[in-house]
Amino acid sequence: ETVMTQSPTSMSTSIGERVTLNCKASQSVGINVDWYQQTPGQSPKLLIYGASNRHTGVPDRFTGSGFGRDFTLTISNMEAEDLAVYYCLQYGSIPYTFGAGTKLELK
Amino acid sequence: QVNLLQSGAALVKPGASVKLSCKASGYTFTDYYIHWVKQSHGKSLEWIGYINPNSGYTNYNEKFKSKATLTVDKSTNTAYMELSRLTSEDSATYYCTRFSYGGFPYWGQGVMVTVSS
């Protein structure tokens, strides 16, 4: 099974800040990585698919990058509505696996 | 628009089974695989498996092979997941979700399963 290791586990941020979240796969998954955002009581919301493709309607302050084992989600200009838990998912091999998540909090 | 409507919360006794439903609308049901995901309280997400609604073909995470059974009813555009021999470890929120072009853009609202005597 491909283990997805996210870092940091949590991050204190400020509005307007640039935020970088990381996800490392235990083996190469090509570009088969998504990023999801989840707020309390809600279903996960797709932000980025195929490592770098922004899903329809996702603000352009969200950018995904990476290939192989190392992936990054960048929020260029943090907004209050971005406070959430972010998960990476690999679908390059069965079983699909999620990272443990990164929780963004306000400083 | 695409919608996945899941059945309501369930309270079940240890050792029992529960069958969760996921009714799809707004698209051709047989065109897209339905996946199921588990989220224990306050924890991350676990992929359970998927079903091809057209053929009924399934693919499971090894961890859930003896726990979950995925089926569909094409006449009602509904996917089902039956969880058997329930224990406290199965208490969680379960989501159905539809895979599209490399991601899961559509999710059900989730159903909370509580296993308690």
mmCIF file of N, CA, C and O in Angstrom, chain B residues 40-97:
data_model
loop_
_atom_site.group_PDB
_atom_site.id
_atom_site.type_symbol
_atom_site.label_atom_id
_atom_site.label_comp_id
_atom_site.label_asym_id
_atom_site.label_seq_id
_atom_site.Cartn_x
_atom_site.Cartn_y
_atom_site.Cartn_z
ATOM 1 N N SER B 40 -13.464 7.802 10.411
ATOM 2 C CA SER B 40 -13.699 7.672 11.846
ATOM 3 C C SER B 40 -13.652 9.062 12.464
ATOM 4 O O SER B 40 -12.999 9.959 11.937
ATOM 5 N N HIS B 41 -14.341 9.220 13.606
ATOM 6 C CA HIS B 41 -14.496 10.544 14.201
ATOM 7 C C HIS B 41 -13.158 11.224 14.432
ATOM 8 O O HIS B 41 -12.273 10.677 15.106
ATOM 9 N N GLY B 42 -13.010 12.408 13.851
ATOM 10 C CA GLY B 42 -11.795 13.178 14.051
ATOM 11 C C GLY B 42 -10.577 12.622 13.342
ATOM 12 O O GLY B 42 -9.467 13.110 13.554
ATOM 13 N N LYS B 43 -10.787 11.637 12.506
ATOM 14 C CA LYS B 43 -9.654 10.987 11.843
ATOM 15 C C LYS B 43 -9.646 11.271 10.342
ATOM 16 O O LYS B 43 -10.519 11.973 9.814
ATOM 17 N N SER B 44 -8.687 10.651 9.691
ATOM 18 C CA SER B 44 -8.551 10.826 8.236
ATOM 19 C C SER B 44 -9.531 9.923 7.503
ATOM 20 O O SER B 44 -10.432 9.321 8.088
ATOM 21 N N LEU B 45 -9.337 9.848 6.202
ATOM 22 C CA LEU B 45 -10.235 9.145 5.310
ATOM 23 C C LEU B 45 -9.609 7.830 4.866
ATOM 24 O O LEU B 45 -8.396 7.749 4.651
ATOM 25 N N GLU B 46 -10.444 6.816 4.724
ATOM 26 C CA GLU B 46 -9.972 5.503 4.251
ATOM 27 C C GLU B 46 -10.835 5.082 3.069
ATOM 28 O O GLU B 46 -12.068 5.097 3.155
ATOM 29 N N TRP B 47 -10.163 4.673 2.008
ATOM 30 C CA TRP B 47 -10.866 4.192 0.827
ATOM 31 C C TRP B 47 -11.278 2.745 1.024
ATOM 32 O O TRP B 47 -10.445 1.890 1.343
ATOM 33 N N ILE B 48 -12.560 2.466 0.870
ATOM 34 C CA ILE B 48 -13.094 1.122 1.086
ATOM 35 C C ILE B 48 -13.073 0.300 -0.198
ATOM 36 O O ILE B 48 -12.687 -0.875 -0.213
ATOM 37 N N GLY B 49 -13.510 0.915 -1.305
ATOM 38 C CA GLY B 49 -13.552 0.191 -2.559
ATOM 39 C C GLY B 49 -14.482 0.880 -3.533
ATOM 40 O O GLY B 49 -15.039 1.939 -3.243
ATOM 41 N N TYR B 50 -14.623 0.268 -4.709
ATOM 42 C CA TYR B 50 -15.527 0.833 -5.700
ATOM 43 C C TYR B 50 -16.335 -0.261 -6.380
ATOM 44 O O TYR B 50 -15.992 -1.443 -6.329
ATOM 45 N N ILE B 51 -17.411 0.178 -7.021
ATOM 46 C CA ILE B 51 -18.220 -0.717 -7.821
ATOM 47 C C ILE B 51 -18.493 -0.051 -9.168
ATOM 48 O O ILE B 51 -18.705 1.166 -9.245
ATOM 49 N N ASN B 52 -18.443 -0.851 -10.215
ATOM 50 C CA ASN B 52 -18.836 -0.422 -11.545
ATOM 51 C C ASN B 52 -20.333 -0.680 -11.664
ATOM 52 O O ASN B 52 -20.756 -1.834 -11.728
ATOM 53 N N PRO B 53 -21.159 0.358 -11.680
ATOM 54 C CA PRO B 53 -22.609 0.139 -11.702
ATOM 55 C C PRO B 53 -23.106 -0.561 -12.958
ATOM 56 O O PRO B 53 -24.186 -1.156 -12.941
ATOM 57 N N ASN B 54 -22.337 -0.507 -14.012
ATOM 58 C CA ASN B 54 -22.767 -1.132 -15.257
ATOM 59 C C ASN B 54 -22.608 -2.648 -15.196
ATOM 60 O O ASN B 54 -23.517 -3.394 -15.558
ATOM 61 N N SER B 55 -21.452 -3.085 -14.715
ATOM 62 C CA SER B 55 -21.156 -4.526 -14.714
ATOM 63 C C SER B 55 -21.310 -5.171 -13.353
ATOM 64 O O SER B 55 -21.405 -6.394 -13.254
ATOM 65 N N GLY B 56 -21.298 -4.362 -12.300
ATOM 66 C CA GLY B 56 -21.309 -4.906 -10.941
ATOM 67 C C GLY B 56 -19.932 -5.292 -10.451
ATOM 68 O O GLY B 56 -19.780 -5.772 -9.324
ATOM 69 N N TYR B 57 -18.910 -5.094 -11.253
ATOM 70 C CA TYR B 57 -17.540 -5.418 -10.844
ATOM 71 C C TYR B 57 -17.133 -4.571 -9.654
ATOM 72 O O TYR B 57 -17.392 -3.369 -9.610
ATOM 73 N N THR B 58 -16.492 -5.198 -8.698
ATOM 74 C CA THR B 58 -16.053 -4.502 -7.492
ATOM 75 C C THR B 58 -14.550 -4.652 -7.282
ATOM 76 O O THR B 58 -13.939 -5.614 -7.749
ATOM 77 N N ASN B 59 -13.999 -3.710 -6.578
ATOM 78 C CA ASN B 59 -12.589 -3.757 -6.200
ATOM 79 C C ASN B 59 -12.499 -3.190 -4.797
ATOM 80 O O ASN B 59 -12.935 -2.054 -4.556
ATOM 81 N N TYR B 60 -11.958 -3.981 -3.866
ATOM 82 C CA TYR B 60 -11.950 -3.596 -2.456
ATOM 83 C C TYR B 60 -10.534 -3.349 -1.942
ATOM 84 O O TYR B 60 -9.575 -3.990 -2.374
ATOM 85 N N ASN B 61 -10.458 -2.441 -0.995
ATOM 86 C CA ASN B 61 -9.281 -2.338 -0.150
ATOM 87 C C ASN B 61 -9.232 -3.653 0.641
ATOM 88 O O ASN B 61 -10.224 -4.063 1.252
ATOM 89 N N GLU B 62 -8.082 -4.300 0.649
ATOM 90 C CA GLU B 62 -7.926 -5.580 1.344
ATOM 91 C C GLU B 62 -8.429 -5.504 2.783
ATOM 92 O O GLU B 62 -9.024 -6.457 3.300
ATOM 93 N N LYS B 63 -8.228 -4.352 3.392
ATOM 94 C CA LYS B 63 -8.618 -4.166 4.798
ATOM 95 C C LYS B 63 -10.117 -4.315 5.007
ATOM 96 O O LYS B 63 -10.575 -4.696 6.079
ATOM 97 N N PHE B 64 -10.908 -4.054 3.970
ATOM 98 C CA PHE B 64 -12.366 -4.060 4.096
ATOM 99 C C PHE B 64 -13.031 -5.219 3.358
ATOM 100 O O PHE B 64 -14.253 -5.300 3.281
ATOM 101 N N LYS B 65 -12.218 -6.141 2.841
ATOM 102 C CA LYS B 65 -12.773 -7.217 2.019
ATOM 103 C C LYS B 65 -13.772 -8.085 2.777
ATOM 104 O O LYS B 65 -14.760 -8.548 2.201
ATOM 105 N N SER B 66 -13.516 -8.337 4.039
ATOM 106 C CA SER B 66 -14.436 -9.191 4.800
ATOM 107 C C SER B 66 -15.442 -8.367 5.587
ATOM 108 O O SER B 66 -16.264 -8.921 6.328
ATOM 109 N N LYS B 67 -15.385 -7.054 5.409
ATOM 110 C CA LYS B 67 -16.278 -6.165 6.166
ATOM 111 C C LYS B 67 -17.390 -5.569 5.292
ATOM 112 O O LYS B 67 -18.533 -5.460 5.711
ATOM 113 N N ALA B 68 -17.028 -5.149 4.081
ATOM 114 C CA ALA B 68 -17.959 -4.418 3.226
ATOM 115 C C ALA B 68 -18.334 -5.214 1.982
ATOM 116 O O ALA B 68 -17.497 -5.918 1.418
ATOM 117 N N THR B 69 -19.578 -5.077 1.579
ATOM 118 C CA THR B 69 -20.060 -5.659 0.322
ATOM 119 C C THR B 69 -20.775 -4.571 -0.459
ATOM 120 O O THR B 69 -21.743 -3.972 0.035
ATOM 121 N N LEU B 70 -20.288 -4.309 -1.669
ATOM 122 C CA LEU B 70 -20.842 -3.253 -2.511
ATOM 123 C C LEU B 70 -21.754 -3.854 -3.576
ATOM 124 O O LEU B 70 -21.378 -4.835 -4.239
ATOM 125 N N THR B 71 -22.913 -3.253 -3.727
ATOM 126 C CA THR B 71 -23.865 -3.679 -4.759
ATOM 127 C C THR B 71 -24.542 -2.446 -5.340
ATOM 128 O O THR B 71 -24.394 -1.329 -4.820
ATOM 129 N N VAL B 72 -25.267 -2.643 -6.432
ATOM 130 C CA VAL B 72 -26.051 -1.563 -7.017
ATOM 131 C C VAL B 72 -27.405 -2.113 -7.449
ATOM 132 O O VAL B 72 -27.566 -3.319 -7.671
ATOM 133 N N ASP B 73 -28.352 -1.192 -7.573
ATOM 134 C CA ASP B 73 -29.639 -1.492 -8.177
ATOM 135 C C ASP B 73 -29.805 -0.492 -9.321
ATOM 136 O O ASP B 73 -30.093 0.692 -9.079
ATOM 137 N N LYS B 74 -29.593 -0.957 -10.538
ATOM 138 C CA LYS B 74 -29.638 -0.048 -11.682
ATOM 139 C C LYS B 74 -31.046 0.502 -11.914
ATOM 140 O O LYS B 74 -31.202 1.591 -12.469
ATOM 141 N N SER B 75 -32.055 -0.224 -11.494
ATOM 142 C CA SER B 75 -33.433 0.228 -11.727
ATOM 143 C C SER B 75 -33.769 1.475 -10.912
ATOM 144 O O SER B 75 -34.674 2.234 -11.270
ATOM 145 N N THR B 76 -33.031 1.672 -9.808
ATOM 146 C CA THR B 76 -33.306 2.830 -8.949
ATOM 147 C C THR B 76 -32.095 3.750 -8.831
ATOM 148 O O THR B 76 -32.110 4.696 -8.030
ATOM 149 N N ASN B 77 -31.060 3.492 -9.617
ATOM 150 C CA ASN B 77 -29.838 4.313 -9.589
ATOM 151 C C ASN B 77 -29.271 4.436 -8.170
ATOM 152 O O ASN B 77 -28.854 5.513 -7.735
ATOM 153 N N THR B 78 -29.263 3.325 -7.481
ATOM 154 C CA THR B 78 -28.828 3.330 -6.081
ATOM 155 C C THR B 78 -27.683 2.352 -5.863
ATOM 156 O O THR B 78 -27.736 1.212 -6.325
ATOM 157 N N ALA B 79 -26.675 2.838 -5.175
ATOM 158 C CA ALA B 79 -25.566 1.995 -4.754
ATOM 159 C C ALA B 79 -25.728 1.668 -3.273
ATOM 160 O O ALA B 79 -26.252 2.486 -2.507
ATOM 161 N N TYR B 80 -25.284 0.483 -2.912
ATOM 162 C CA TYR B 80 -25.403 0.037 -1.525
ATOM 163 C C TYR B 80 -24.058 -0.449 -0.998
ATOM 164 O O TYR B 80 -23.233 -0.969 -1.749
ATOM 165 N N MET B 81 -23.877 -0.280 0.298
ATOM 166 C CA MET B 81 -22.738 -0.894 0.977
ATOM 167 C C MET B 81 -23.268 -1.553 2.247
ATOM 168 O O MET B 81 -23.854 -0.884 3.103
ATOM 169 N N GLU B 82 -23.053 -2.851 2.333
ATOM 170 C CA GLU B 82 -23.433 -3.576 3.534
ATOM 171 C C GLU B 82 -22.188 -3.827 4.366
ATOM 172 O O GLU B 82 -21.164 -4.310 3.857
ATOM 173 N N LEU B 83 -22.283 -3.478 5.637
ATOM 174 C CA LEU B 83 -21.194 -3.708 6.595
ATOM 175 C C LEU B 83 -21.645 -4.809 7.544
ATOM 176 O O LEU B 83 -22.744 -4.744 8.104
ATOM 177 N N SER B 84 -20.791 -5.804 7.705
ATOM 178 C CA SER B 84 -21.191 -6.971 8.489
ATOM 179 C C SER B 84 -20.369 -7.104 9.772
ATOM 180 O O SER B 84 -19.303 -6.493 9.919
ATOM 181 N N ARG B 85 -20.899 -7.900 10.704
ATOM 182 C CA ARG B 85 -20.230 -8.211 11.973
ATOM 183 C C ARG B 85 -19.657 -6.948 12.600
ATOM 184 O O ARG B 85 -18.458 -6.836 12.858
ATOM 185 N N LEU B 86 -20.531 -6.010 12.840
ATOM 186 C CA LEU B 86 -20.101 -4.681 13.273
ATOM 187 C C LEU B 86 -19.499 -4.688 14.669
ATOM 188 O O LEU B 86 -19.978 -5.392 15.583
ATOM 189 N N THR B 87 -18.445 -3.885 14.826
ATOM 190 C CA THR B 87 -17.820 -3.651 16.136
ATOM 191 C C THR B 87 -17.694 -2.136 16.312
ATOM 192 O O THR B 87 -17.983 -1.359 15.397
ATOM 193 N N SER B 88 -17.194 -1.741 17.469
ATOM 194 C CA SER B 88 -17.034 -0.315 17.747
ATOM 195 C C SER B 88 -16.073 0.331 16.746
ATOM 196 O O SER B 88 -16.159 1.529 16.476
ATOM 197 N N GLU B 89 -15.166 -0.456 16.191
ATOM 198 C CA GLU B 89 -14.217 0.064 15.202
ATOM 199 C C GLU B 89 -14.902 0.499 13.910
ATOM 200 O O GLU B 89 -14.327 1.239 13.107
ATOM 201 N N ASP B 90 -16.117 0.036 13.719
ATOM 202 C CA ASP B 90 -16.865 0.394 12.513
ATOM 203 C C ASP B 90 -17.692 1.657 12.698
ATOM 204 O O ASP B 90 -18.293 2.151 11.728
ATOM 205 N N SER B 91 -17.745 2.176 13.896
ATOM 206 C CA SER B 91 -18.449 3.447 14.136
ATOM 207 C C SER B 91 -17.694 4.554 13.408
ATOM 208 O O SER B 91 -16.507 4.791 13.664
ATOM 209 N N ALA B 92 -18.376 5.211 12.489
ATOM 210 C CA ALA B 92 -17.709 6.183 11.624
ATOM 211 C C ALA B 92 -18.757 6.843 10.735
ATOM 212 O O ALA B 92 -19.921 6.456 10.729
ATOM 213 N N THR B 93 -18.292 7.817 9.982
ATOM 214 C CA THR B 93 -19.104 8.379 8.906
ATOM 215 C C THR B 93 -18.645 7.756 7.601
ATOM 216 O O THR B 93 -17.441 7.655 7.339
ATOM 217 N N TYR B 94 -19.605 7.330 6.812
ATOM 218 C CA TYR B 94 -19.306 6.684 5.541
ATOM 219 C C TYR B 94 -19.845 7.551 4.410
ATOM 220 O O TYR B 94 -20.987 8.015 4.449
ATOM 221 N N TYR B 95 -18.999 7.750 3.417
ATOM 222 C CA TYR B 95 -19.367 8.549 2.255
ATOM 223 C C TYR B 95 -19.384 7.695 1.001
ATOM 224 O O TYR B 95 -18.513 6.829 0.820
ATOM 225 N N CYS B 96 -20.329 7.986 0.120
ATOM 226 C CA CYS B 96 -20.229 7.499 -1.255
ATOM 227 C C CYS B 96 -19.753 8.686 -2.097
ATOM 228 O O CYS B 96 -20.011 9.850 -1.771
ATOM 229 N N THR B 97 -19.032 8.377 -3.154
ATOM 230 C CA THR B 97 -18.472 9.429 -3.983
ATOM 231 C C THR B 97 -18.296 8.916 -5.400
ATOM 232 O O THR B 97 -18.093 7.713 -5.614
#
